[in-house]
PDB file of C-alpha atoms in Angstrom:
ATOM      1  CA  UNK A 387       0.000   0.000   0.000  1.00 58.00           C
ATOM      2  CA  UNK A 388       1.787   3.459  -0.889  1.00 70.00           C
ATOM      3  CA  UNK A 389       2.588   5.680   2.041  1.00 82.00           C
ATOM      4  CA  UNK A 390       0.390   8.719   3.084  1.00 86.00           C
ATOM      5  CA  UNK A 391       1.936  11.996   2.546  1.00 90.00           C
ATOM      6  CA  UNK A 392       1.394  15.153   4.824  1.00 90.00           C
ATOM      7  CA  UNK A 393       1.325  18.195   2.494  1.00 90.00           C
ATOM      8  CA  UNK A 394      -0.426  20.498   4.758  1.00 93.00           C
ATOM      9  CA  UNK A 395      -3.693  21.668   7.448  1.00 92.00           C
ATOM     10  CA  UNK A 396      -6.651  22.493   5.758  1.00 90.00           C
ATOM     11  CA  UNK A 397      -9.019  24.752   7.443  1.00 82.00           C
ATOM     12  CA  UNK A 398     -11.718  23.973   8.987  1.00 75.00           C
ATOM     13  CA  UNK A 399     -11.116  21.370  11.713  1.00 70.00           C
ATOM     14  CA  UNK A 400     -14.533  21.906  14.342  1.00 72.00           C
ATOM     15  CA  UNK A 401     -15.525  20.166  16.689  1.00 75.00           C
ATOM     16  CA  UNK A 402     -12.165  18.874  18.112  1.00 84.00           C
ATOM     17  CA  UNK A 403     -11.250  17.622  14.485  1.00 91.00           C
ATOM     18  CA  UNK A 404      -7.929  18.022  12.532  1.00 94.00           C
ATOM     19  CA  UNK A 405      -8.078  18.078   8.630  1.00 95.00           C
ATOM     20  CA  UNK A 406      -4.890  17.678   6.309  1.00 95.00           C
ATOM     21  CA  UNK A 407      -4.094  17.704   2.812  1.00 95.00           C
ATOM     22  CA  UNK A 408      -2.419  14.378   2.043  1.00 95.00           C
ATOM     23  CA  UNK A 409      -1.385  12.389  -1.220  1.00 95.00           C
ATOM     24  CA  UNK A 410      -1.134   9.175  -2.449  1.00 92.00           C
ATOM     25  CA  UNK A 411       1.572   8.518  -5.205  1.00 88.00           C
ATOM     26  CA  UNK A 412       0.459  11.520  -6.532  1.00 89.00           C
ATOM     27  CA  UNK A 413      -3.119  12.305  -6.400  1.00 93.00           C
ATOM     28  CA  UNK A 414      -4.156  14.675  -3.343  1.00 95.00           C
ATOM     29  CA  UNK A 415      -7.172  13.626  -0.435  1.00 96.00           C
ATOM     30  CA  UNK A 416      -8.420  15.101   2.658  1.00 96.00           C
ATOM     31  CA  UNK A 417      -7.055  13.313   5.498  1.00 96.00           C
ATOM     32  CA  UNK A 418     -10.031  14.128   8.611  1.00 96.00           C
ATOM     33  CA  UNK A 419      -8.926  12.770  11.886  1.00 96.00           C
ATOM     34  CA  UNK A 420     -12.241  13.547  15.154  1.00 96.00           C
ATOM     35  CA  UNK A 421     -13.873  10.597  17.125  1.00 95.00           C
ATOM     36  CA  UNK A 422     -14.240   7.048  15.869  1.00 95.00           C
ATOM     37  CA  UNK A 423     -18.502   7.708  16.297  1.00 96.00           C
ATOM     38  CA  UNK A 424     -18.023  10.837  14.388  1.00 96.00           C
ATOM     39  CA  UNK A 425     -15.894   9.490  11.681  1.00 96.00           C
ATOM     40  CA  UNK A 426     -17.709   6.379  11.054  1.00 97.00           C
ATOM     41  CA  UNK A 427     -21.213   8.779  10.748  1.00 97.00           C
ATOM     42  CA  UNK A 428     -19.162  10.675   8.076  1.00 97.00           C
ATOM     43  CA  UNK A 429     -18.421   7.378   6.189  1.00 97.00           C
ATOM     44  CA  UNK A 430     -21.902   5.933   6.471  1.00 98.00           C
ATOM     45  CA  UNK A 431     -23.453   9.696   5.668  1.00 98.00           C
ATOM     46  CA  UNK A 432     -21.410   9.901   2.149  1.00 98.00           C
ATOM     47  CA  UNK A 433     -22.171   6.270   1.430  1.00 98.00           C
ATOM     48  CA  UNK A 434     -25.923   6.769   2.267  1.00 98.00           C
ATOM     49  CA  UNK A 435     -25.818   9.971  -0.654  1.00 98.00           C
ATOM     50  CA  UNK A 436     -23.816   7.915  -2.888  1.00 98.00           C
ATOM     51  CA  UNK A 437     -26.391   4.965  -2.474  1.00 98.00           C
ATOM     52  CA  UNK A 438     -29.265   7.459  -3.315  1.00 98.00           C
ATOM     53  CA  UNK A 439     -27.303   9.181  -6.683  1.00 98.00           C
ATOM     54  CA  UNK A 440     -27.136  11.822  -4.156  1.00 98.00           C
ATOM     55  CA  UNK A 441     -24.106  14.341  -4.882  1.00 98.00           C
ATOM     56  CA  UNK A 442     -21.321  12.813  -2.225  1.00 98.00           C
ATOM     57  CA  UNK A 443     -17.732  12.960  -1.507  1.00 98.00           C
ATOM     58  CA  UNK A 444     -15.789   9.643  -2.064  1.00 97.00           C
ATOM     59  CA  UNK A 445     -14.590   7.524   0.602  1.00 97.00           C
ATOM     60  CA  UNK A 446     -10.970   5.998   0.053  1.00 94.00           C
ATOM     61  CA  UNK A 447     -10.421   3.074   2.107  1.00 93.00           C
ATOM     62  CA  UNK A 448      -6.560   2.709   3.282  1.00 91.00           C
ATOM     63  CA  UNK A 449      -4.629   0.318   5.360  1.00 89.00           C
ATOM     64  CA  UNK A 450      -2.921   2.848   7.253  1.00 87.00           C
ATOM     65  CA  UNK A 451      -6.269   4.557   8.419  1.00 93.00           C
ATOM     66  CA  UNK A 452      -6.935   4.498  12.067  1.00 94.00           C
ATOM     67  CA  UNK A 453     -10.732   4.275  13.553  1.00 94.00           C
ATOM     68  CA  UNK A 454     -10.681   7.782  14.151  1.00 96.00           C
ATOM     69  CA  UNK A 455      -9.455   8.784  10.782  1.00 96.00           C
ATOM     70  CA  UNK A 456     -11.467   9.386   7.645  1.00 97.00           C
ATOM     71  CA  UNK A 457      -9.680   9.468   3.896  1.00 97.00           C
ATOM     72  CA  UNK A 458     -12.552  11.954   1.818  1.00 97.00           C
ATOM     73  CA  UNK A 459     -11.545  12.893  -1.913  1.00 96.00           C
ATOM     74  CA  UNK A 460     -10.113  16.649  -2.407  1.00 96.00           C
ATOM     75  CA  UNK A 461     -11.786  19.180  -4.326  1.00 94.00           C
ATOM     76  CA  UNK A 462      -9.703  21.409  -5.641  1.00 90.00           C
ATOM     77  CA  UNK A 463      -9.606  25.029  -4.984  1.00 85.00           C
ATOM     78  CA  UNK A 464     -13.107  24.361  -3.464  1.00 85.00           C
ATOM     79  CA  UNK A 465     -15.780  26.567  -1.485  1.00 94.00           C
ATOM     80  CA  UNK A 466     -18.721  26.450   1.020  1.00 96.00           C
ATOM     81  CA  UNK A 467     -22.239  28.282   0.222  1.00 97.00           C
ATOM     82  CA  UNK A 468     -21.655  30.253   3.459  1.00 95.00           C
ATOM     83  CA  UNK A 469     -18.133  31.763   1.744  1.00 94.00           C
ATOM     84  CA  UNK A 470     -19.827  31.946  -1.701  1.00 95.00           C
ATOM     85  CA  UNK A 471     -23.242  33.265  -0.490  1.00 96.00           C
ATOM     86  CA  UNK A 472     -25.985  34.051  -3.382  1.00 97.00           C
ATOM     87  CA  UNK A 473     -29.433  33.545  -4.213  1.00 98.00           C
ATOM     88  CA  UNK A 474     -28.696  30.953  -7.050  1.00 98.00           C
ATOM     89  CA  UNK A 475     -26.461  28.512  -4.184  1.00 98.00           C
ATOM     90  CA  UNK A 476     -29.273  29.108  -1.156  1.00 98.00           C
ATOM     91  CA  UNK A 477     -31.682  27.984  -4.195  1.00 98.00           C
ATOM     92  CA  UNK A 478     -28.683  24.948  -4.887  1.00 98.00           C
ATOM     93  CA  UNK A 479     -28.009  24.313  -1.306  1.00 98.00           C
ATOM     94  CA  UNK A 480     -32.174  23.844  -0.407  1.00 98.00           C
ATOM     95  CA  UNK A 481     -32.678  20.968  -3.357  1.00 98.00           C
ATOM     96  CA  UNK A 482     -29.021  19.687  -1.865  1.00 98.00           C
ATOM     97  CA  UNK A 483     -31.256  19.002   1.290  1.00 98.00           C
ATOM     98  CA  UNK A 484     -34.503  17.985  -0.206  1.00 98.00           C
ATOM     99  CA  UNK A 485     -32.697  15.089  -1.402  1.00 98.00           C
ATOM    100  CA  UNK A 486     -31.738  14.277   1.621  1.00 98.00           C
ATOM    101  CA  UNK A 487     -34.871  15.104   3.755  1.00 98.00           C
ATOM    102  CA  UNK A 488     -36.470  12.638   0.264  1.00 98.00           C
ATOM    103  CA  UNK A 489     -34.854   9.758   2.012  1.00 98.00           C
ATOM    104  CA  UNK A 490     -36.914   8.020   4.847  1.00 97.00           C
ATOM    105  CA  UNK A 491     -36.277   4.979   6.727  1.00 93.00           C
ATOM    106  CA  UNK A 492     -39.747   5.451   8.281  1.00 88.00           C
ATOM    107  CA  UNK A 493     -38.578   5.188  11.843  1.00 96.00           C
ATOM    108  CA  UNK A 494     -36.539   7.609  13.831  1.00 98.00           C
ATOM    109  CA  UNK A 495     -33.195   6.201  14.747  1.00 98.00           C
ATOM    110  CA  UNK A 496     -29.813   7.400  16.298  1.00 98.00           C
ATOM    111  CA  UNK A 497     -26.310   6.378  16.173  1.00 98.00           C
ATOM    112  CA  UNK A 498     -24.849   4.165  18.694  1.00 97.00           C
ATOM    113  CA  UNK A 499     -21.058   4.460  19.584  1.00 95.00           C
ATOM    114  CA  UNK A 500     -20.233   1.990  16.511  1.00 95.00           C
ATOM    115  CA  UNK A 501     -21.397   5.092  14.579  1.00 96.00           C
ATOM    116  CA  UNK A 502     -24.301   2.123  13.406  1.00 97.00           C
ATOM    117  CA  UNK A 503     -28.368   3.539  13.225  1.00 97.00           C
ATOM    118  CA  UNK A 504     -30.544   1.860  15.926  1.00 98.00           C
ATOM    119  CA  UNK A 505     -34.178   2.514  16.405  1.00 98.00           C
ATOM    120  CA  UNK A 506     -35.122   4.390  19.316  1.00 98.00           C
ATOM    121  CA  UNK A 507     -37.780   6.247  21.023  1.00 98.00           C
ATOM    122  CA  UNK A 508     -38.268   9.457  19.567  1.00 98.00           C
ATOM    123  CA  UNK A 509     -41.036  10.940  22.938  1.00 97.00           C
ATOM    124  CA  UNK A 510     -37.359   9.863  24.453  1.00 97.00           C
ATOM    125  CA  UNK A 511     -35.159  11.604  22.644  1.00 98.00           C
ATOM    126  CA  UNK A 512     -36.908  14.628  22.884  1.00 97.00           C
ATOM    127  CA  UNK A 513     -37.267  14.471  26.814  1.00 97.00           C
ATOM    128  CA  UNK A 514     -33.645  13.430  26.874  1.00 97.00           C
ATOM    129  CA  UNK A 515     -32.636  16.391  24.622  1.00 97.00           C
ATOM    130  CA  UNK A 516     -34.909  19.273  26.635  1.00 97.00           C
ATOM    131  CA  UNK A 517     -33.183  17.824  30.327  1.00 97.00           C
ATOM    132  CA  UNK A 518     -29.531  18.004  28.504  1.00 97.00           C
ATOM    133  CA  UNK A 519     -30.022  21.274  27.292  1.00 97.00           C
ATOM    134  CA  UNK A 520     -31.667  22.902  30.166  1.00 97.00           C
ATOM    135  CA  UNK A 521     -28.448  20.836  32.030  1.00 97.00           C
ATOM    136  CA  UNK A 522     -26.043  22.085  29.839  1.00 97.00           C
ATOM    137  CA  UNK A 523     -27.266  25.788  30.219  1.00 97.00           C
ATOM    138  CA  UNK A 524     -27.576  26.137  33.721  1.00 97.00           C
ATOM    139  CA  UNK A 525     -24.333  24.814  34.404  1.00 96.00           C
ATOM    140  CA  UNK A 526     -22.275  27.390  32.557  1.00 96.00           C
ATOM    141  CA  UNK A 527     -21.367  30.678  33.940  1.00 95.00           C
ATOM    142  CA  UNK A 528     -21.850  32.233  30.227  1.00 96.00           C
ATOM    143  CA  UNK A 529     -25.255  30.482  29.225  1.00 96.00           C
ATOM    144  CA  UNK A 530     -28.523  31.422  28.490  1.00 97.00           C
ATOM    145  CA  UNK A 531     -30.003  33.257  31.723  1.00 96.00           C
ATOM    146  CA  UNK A 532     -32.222  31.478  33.539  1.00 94.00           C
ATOM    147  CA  UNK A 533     -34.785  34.048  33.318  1.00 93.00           C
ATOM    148  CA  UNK A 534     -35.140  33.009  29.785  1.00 96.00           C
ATOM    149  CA  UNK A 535     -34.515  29.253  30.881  1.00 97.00           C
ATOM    150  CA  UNK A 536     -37.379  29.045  32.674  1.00 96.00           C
ATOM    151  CA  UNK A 537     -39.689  30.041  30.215  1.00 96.00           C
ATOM    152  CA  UNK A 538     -37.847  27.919  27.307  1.00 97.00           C
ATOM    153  CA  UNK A 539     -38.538  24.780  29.893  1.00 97.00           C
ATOM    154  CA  UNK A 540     -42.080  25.908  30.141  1.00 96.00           C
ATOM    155  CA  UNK A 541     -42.589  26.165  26.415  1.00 96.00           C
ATOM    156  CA  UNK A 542     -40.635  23.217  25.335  1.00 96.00           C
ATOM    157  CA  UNK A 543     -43.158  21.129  27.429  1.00 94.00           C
ATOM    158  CA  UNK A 544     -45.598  21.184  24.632  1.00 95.00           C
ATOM    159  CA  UNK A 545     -43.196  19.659  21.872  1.00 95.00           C
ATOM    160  CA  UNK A 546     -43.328  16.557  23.977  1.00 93.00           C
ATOM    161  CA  UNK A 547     -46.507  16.266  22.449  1.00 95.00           C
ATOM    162  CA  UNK A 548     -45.334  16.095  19.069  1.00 97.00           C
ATOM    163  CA  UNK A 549     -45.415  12.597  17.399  1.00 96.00           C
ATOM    164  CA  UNK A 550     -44.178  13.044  13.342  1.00 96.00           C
ATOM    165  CA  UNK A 551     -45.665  10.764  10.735  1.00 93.00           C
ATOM    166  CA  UNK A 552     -42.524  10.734   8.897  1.00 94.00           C
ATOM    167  CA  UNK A 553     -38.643  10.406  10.047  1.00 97.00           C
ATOM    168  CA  UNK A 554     -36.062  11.074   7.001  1.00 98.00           C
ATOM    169  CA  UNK A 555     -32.174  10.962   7.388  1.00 98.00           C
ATOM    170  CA  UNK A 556     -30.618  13.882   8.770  1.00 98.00           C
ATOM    171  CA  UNK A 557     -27.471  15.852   8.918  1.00 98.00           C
ATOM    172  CA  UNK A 558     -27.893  17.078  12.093  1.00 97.00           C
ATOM    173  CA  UNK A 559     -25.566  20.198  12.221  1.00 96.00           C
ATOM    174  CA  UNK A 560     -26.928  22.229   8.868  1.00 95.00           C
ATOM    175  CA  UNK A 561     -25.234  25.179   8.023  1.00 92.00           C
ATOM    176  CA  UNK A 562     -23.715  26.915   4.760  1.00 96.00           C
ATOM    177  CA  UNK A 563     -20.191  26.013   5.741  1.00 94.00           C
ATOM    178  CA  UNK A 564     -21.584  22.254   5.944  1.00 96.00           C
ATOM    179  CA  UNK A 565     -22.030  22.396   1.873  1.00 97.00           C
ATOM    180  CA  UNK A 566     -19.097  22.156  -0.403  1.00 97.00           C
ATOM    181  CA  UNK A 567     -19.638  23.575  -3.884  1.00 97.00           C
ATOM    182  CA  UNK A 568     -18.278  21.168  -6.213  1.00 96.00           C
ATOM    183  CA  UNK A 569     -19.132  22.035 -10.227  1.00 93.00           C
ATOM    184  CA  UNK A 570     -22.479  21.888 -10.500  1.00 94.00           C
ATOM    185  CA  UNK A 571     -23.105  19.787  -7.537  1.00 97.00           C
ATOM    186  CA  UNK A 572     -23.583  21.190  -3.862  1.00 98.00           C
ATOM    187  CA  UNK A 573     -22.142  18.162  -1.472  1.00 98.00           C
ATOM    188  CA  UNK A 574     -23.142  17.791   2.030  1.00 98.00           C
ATOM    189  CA  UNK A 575     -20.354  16.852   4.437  1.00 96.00           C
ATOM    190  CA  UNK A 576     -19.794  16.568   7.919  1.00 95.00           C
ATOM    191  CA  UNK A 577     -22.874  15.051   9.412  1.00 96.00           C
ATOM    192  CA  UNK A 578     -23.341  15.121  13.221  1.00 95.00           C
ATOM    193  CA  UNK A 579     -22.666  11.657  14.829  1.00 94.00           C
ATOM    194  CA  UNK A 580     -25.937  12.062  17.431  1.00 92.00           C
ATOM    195  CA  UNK A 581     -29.086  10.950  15.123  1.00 96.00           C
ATOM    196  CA  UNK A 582     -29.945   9.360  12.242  1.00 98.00           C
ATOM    197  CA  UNK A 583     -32.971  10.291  10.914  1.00 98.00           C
ATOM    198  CA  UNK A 584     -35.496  12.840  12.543  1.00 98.00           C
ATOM    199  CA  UNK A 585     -38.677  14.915  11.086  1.00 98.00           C
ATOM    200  CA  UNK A 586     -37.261  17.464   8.755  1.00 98.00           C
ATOM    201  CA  UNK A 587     -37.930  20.077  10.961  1.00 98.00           C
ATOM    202  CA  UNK A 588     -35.718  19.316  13.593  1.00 98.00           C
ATOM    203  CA  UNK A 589     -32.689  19.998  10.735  1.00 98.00           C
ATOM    204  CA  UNK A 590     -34.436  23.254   8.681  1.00 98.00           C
ATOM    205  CA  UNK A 591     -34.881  24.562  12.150  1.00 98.00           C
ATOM    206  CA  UNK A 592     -30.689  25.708  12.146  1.00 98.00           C
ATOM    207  CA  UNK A 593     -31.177  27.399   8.806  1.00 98.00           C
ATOM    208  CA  UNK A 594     -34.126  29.704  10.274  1.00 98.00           C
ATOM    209  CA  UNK A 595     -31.832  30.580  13.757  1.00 97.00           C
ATOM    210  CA  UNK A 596     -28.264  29.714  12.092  1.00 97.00           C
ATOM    211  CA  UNK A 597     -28.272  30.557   8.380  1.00 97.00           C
ATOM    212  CA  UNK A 598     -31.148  32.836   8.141  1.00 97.00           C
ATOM    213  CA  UNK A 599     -31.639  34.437  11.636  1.00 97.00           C
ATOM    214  CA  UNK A 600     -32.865  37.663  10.224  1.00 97.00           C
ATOM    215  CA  UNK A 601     -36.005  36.276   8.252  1.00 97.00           C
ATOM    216  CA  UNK A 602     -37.817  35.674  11.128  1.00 97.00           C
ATOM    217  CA  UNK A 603     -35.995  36.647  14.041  1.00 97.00           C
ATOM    218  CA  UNK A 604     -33.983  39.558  13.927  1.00 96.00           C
ATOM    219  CA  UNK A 605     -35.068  43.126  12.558  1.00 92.00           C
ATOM    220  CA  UNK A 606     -31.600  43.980  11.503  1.00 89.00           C
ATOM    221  CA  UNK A 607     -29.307  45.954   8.377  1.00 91.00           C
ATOM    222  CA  UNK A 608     -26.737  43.313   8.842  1.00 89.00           C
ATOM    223  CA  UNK A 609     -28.781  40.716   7.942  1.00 94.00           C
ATOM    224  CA  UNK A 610     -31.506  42.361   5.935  1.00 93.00           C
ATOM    225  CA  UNK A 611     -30.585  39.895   2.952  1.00 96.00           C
ATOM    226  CA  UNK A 612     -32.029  37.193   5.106  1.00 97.00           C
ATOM    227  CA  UNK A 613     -35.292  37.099   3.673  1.00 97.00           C
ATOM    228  CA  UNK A 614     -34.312  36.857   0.187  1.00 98.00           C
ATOM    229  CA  UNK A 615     -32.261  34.030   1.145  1.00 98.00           C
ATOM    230  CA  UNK A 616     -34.816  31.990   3.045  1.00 98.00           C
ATOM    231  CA  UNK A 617     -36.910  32.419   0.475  1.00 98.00           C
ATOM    232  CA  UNK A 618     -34.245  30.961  -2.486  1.00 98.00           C
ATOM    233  CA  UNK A 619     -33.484  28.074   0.213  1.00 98.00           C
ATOM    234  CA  UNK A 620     -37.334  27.553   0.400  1.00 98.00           C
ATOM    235  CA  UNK A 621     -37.575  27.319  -3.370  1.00 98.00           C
ATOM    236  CA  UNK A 622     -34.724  24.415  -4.072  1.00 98.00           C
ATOM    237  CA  UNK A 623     -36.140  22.502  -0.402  1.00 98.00           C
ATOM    238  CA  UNK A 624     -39.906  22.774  -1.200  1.00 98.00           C
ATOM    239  CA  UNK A 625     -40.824  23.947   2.011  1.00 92.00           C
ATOM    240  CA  UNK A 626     -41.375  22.282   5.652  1.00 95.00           C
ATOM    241  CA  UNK A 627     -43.950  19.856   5.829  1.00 93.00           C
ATOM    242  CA  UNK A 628     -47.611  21.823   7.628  1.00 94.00           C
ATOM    243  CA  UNK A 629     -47.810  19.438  10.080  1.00 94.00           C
ATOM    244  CA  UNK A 630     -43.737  20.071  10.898  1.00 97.00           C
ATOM    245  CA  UNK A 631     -44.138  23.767  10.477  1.00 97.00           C
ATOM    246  CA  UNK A 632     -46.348  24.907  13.466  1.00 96.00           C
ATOM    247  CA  UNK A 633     -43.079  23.621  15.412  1.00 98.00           C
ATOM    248  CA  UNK A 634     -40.118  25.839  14.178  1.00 98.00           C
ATOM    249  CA  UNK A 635     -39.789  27.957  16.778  1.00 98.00           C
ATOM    250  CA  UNK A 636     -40.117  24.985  19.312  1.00 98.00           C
ATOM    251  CA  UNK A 637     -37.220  23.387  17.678  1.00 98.00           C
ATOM    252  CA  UNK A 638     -35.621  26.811  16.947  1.00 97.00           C
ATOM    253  CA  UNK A 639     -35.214  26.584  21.343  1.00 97.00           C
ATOM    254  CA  UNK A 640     -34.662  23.084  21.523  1.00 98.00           C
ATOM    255  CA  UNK A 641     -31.338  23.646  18.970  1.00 97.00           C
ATOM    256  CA  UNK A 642     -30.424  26.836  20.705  1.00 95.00           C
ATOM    257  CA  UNK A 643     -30.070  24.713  23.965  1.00 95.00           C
ATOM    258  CA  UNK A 644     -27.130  22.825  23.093  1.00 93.00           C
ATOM    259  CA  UNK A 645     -25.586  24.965  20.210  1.00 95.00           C
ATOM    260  CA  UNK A 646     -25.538  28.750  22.547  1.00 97.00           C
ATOM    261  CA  UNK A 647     -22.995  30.195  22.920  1.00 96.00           C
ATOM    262  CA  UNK A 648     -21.287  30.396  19.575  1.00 92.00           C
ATOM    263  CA  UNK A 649     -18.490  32.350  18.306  1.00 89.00           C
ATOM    264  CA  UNK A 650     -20.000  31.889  14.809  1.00 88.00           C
ATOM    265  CA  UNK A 651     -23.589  33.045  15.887  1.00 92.00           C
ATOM    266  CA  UNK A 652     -23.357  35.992  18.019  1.00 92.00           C
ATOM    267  CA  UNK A 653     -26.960  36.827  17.795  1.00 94.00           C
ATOM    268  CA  UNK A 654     -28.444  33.466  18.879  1.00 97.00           C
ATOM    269  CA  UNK A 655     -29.567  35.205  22.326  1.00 97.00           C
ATOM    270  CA  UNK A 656     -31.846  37.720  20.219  1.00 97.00           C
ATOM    271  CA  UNK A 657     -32.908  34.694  18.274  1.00 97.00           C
ATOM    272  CA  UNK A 658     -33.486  32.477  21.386  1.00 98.00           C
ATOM    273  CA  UNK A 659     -35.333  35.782  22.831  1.00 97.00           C
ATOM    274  CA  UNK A 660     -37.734  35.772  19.647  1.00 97.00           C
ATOM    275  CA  UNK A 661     -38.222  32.241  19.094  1.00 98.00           C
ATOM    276  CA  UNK A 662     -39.509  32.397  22.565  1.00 97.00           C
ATOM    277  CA  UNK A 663     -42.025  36.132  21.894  1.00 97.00           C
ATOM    278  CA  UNK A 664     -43.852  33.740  18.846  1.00 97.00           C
ATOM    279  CA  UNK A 665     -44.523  31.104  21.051  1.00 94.00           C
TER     280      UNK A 665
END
């Protein structure tokens, strides 16, 4: 088997992971090193799209690989929606994700530490998710203030009530830097290792608080192109299912609770704030 070669980091690299630019003989790959569980969702996510003539990123298998490393094909001189932001790619970027959303195991199921999907209890999930959250918040010195906490808790009590009639595969951590412009083709990369599939709501909600805060959240000039945005994502998706939709701002909270703070969304508080004024 011929030797990997470091050539150099990459950027990018969240969530605790390292990326390189590495070749074999002579052909150049991206060489992604995180957890085993996240690494082995990343393989199983790009098979998954490749399975479904979905637009993916190949997989190279290697000998040298350890379980916590990931060999992904390089795309030359490539960039994200997020650093090549226009109507035409939110338009792109929204099919991207209907294609994804189109694919539905019928059951909602997570990922166990094998990085493997397993059916579970979604009524469980959710509880599980609200108590984490709240957890998470209230433990940190810089989180949400519990005067706001207590009224999230109070509203999120109601989403325990919701029971989807369809679960498709998600990504899990949607945003524009998550979507890797590649020709023609927008390719969807770096899945979240938590879930499987969910109702499609539970991933649009990050584009409404994440991508697109200022379309329904924040009255704003820094993010007064928000609307025209949305509303190019919303054309290439198709929109949220109406029986999903009543619960955006539910999951809007419910996203916020693990995600805030963020260096890369400094408004979330005024979005948490909102999400909480519609309900």
């Amino acid at each position: 088997m011929i030797e990997l070669k470091k050539i150099r980091p990459l950027a990018g690299g969240g969530g605790g992971a390292t990326i390189d630019l590495v070749e074999i003989g002579d052909r150049p790959f991206v060489l992604k090193r995180q957890t085993a569980r996240h690494v082995g969702a990343e393989r199983l996510f790009q098979r998954t799209l490749a399975e479904a003539n979905l637009p993916s990123l190949k997989v190279i298998d290697h000998s040298r690989l350890r379980p916590d490393e990931i060999l992904l094909e390089y795309v030359e001189a490539s960039e994200t929606v997020g650093r090549s932001l226009s109507l035409d790619l939110c338009e792109r970027w929204g099919a991207a994700i209907a294609g994804l959303h189109a694919i539905r195991p019928g059951c909602f199921m997570e990922l166990n530490e094998a990085a493997l999907p397993t059916n579970a209890s979604w009524p469980d999930f959710l509880h599980r998710t609200l108590c984490d959250g709240l957890a998470r918040q209230r433990g940190r010195q810089d989180g949400i203030p519990s005067r706001l906490l207590d009224r999230i808790e109070t509203s999120l009590t109601a989403l325990l009530s919701f029971h989807p009639d369809e679960f498709a595969v998600a990504h899990g951590d949607l945003h524009m830097n998550n979507a890797l412009i590649r020709g023609g083709d927008i390719v969807l990369f770096d899945k979240a290792p938590g879930i499987w599939t969910a109702p499609q709501v539970f991933d649009i909600a990050l584009v409404f608080t994440e991508a697109f805060p200022g379309a329904r959240y924040l009255d704003s000039e820094a993010r007064k192109g928000d609307k025209a945005h949305l509303a190019a994502f919303m054309s290439g998706y198709g929109g949220v299912p109406p029986a999903q939709a009543a619960w955006i701002d539910h999951f809007a909270l419910l996203r916020s609770l693990r995600r805030y703070p963020s260096p890369f969304v400094p408004d979330m508080l005024t979005t948490i704030e909102a999400a909480l004024d519609r309900l």
